[in-house]
Amino acid sequence: MSHARIFADFANAAADGCLRLDARSTLQDLRRTGVLLRPGLVLWLCDGERIALAQVADCEGHGARHARLLAAPVAVDGG
């Protein structure tokens, strides 16, 4: 079973360590896949080179525009 990968800039972290989900490519991927961000949602985030599982969170009261990584990003396999 294939899971949608949403673009994320792993360097775009907020002060509290949450990853911001506001990059143009992220918003385009969300629209393309029909994913609606809501706290608790688990997503595969990918920057083209690395991938990580993350959970959408209401970090610092900013609503569901952030995610906490559930594990460190790992290299995307070539296959």
Protein backbone atom coordinates (compact mmCIF):
# COMPACT_ATOMS: atom_id res chain seq x y z
CA MET A 1 0.00 0.00 0.00
CA SER A 2 1.38 3.40 -0.97
CA HIS A 3 1.15 6.42 1.30
CA ALA A 4 1.22 10.01 0.10
CA ARG A 5 4.42 11.88 0.78
CA ILE A 6 4.06 15.55 1.62
CA PHE A 7 6.96 17.89 0.94
CA ALA A 8 8.57 19.39 4.03
CA ASP A 9 11.61 21.56 4.54
CA PHE A 10 13.30 19.79 7.45
CA ALA A 11 15.32 22.95 8.18
CA ASN A 12 12.12 25.02 8.68
CA ALA A 13 11.72 24.36 12.39
CA ALA A 14 9.96 26.69 14.82
CA ALA A 15 11.55 27.73 18.11
CA ASP A 16 9.84 24.87 19.97
CA GLY A 17 11.23 22.27 17.54
CA CYS A 18 8.01 21.77 15.60
CA LEU A 19 8.43 21.65 11.83
CA ARG A 20 6.53 24.37 9.99
CA LEU A 21 4.20 23.11 7.25
CA ASP A 22 3.92 26.38 5.36
CA ALA A 23 6.30 25.96 2.42
CA ARG A 24 4.72 26.52 -0.99
CA SER A 25 5.52 22.95 -2.08
CA THR A 26 3.99 21.60 1.15
CA LEU A 27 0.75 23.50 0.54
CA GLN A 28 0.67 22.31 -3.09
CA ASP A 29 1.13 18.67 -2.01
CA LEU A 30 -1.64 19.02 0.59
CA ARG A 31 -4.03 20.40 -2.04
CA ARG A 32 -3.02 17.76 -4.60
CA THR A 33 -3.58 14.88 -2.18
CA GLY A 34 -6.66 16.36 -0.50
CA VAL A 35 -5.06 16.07 2.95
CA LEU A 36 -6.49 18.41 5.58
CA LEU A 37 -4.13 19.20 8.42
CA ARG A 38 -5.56 18.53 11.87
CA PRO A 39 -3.84 17.86 15.19
CA GLY A 40 -3.02 14.18 15.62
CA LEU A 41 -2.81 13.38 11.89
CA VAL A 42 0.30 11.32 11.04
CA LEU A 43 2.04 12.07 7.73
CA TRP A 44 5.04 10.98 5.72
CA LEU A 45 7.11 14.11 5.14
CA CYS A 46 9.79 14.13 2.45
CA ASP A 47 12.21 16.69 1.03
CA GLY A 48 13.21 14.53 -1.94
CA GLU A 49 16.31 13.18 -0.19
CA ARG A 50 15.04 12.30 3.28
CA ILE A 51 11.75 11.05 4.67
CA ALA A 52 10.26 11.03 8.17
CA LEU A 53 7.04 10.19 9.92
CA ALA A 54 5.52 13.20 11.71
CA GLN A 55 2.39 14.05 13.66
CA VAL A 56 0.53 17.29 13.06
CA ALA A 57 0.41 19.37 16.22
CA ASP A 58 -1.01 22.65 17.44
CA CYS A 59 2.44 23.92 18.35
CA GLU A 60 2.61 27.23 20.19
CA GLY A 61 -1.11 27.77 19.51
CA HIS A 62 -0.57 28.19 15.75
CA GLY A 63 -3.14 25.59 14.80
CA ALA A 64 -2.39 22.60 12.63
CA ARG A 65 0.44 24.23 10.68
CA HIS A 66 3.23 22.40 12.48
CA ALA A 67 4.30 18.81 12.96
CA ARG A 68 6.50 17.00 15.44
CA LEU A 69 8.85 14.46 13.90
CA LEU A 70 8.25 10.98 15.30
CA ALA A 71 11.74 9.91 14.23
CA ALA A 72 14.75 11.55 12.61
CA PRO A 73 14.58 11.81 8.81
CA VAL A 74 16.27 8.96 6.94
CA ALA A 75 17.54 8.75 3.38
CA VAL A 76 14.94 7.88 0.76
CA ASP A 77 15.80 4.55 -0.83
CA GLY A 78 16.46 4.48 -4.52
CA GLY A 79 13.72 1.94 -5.21
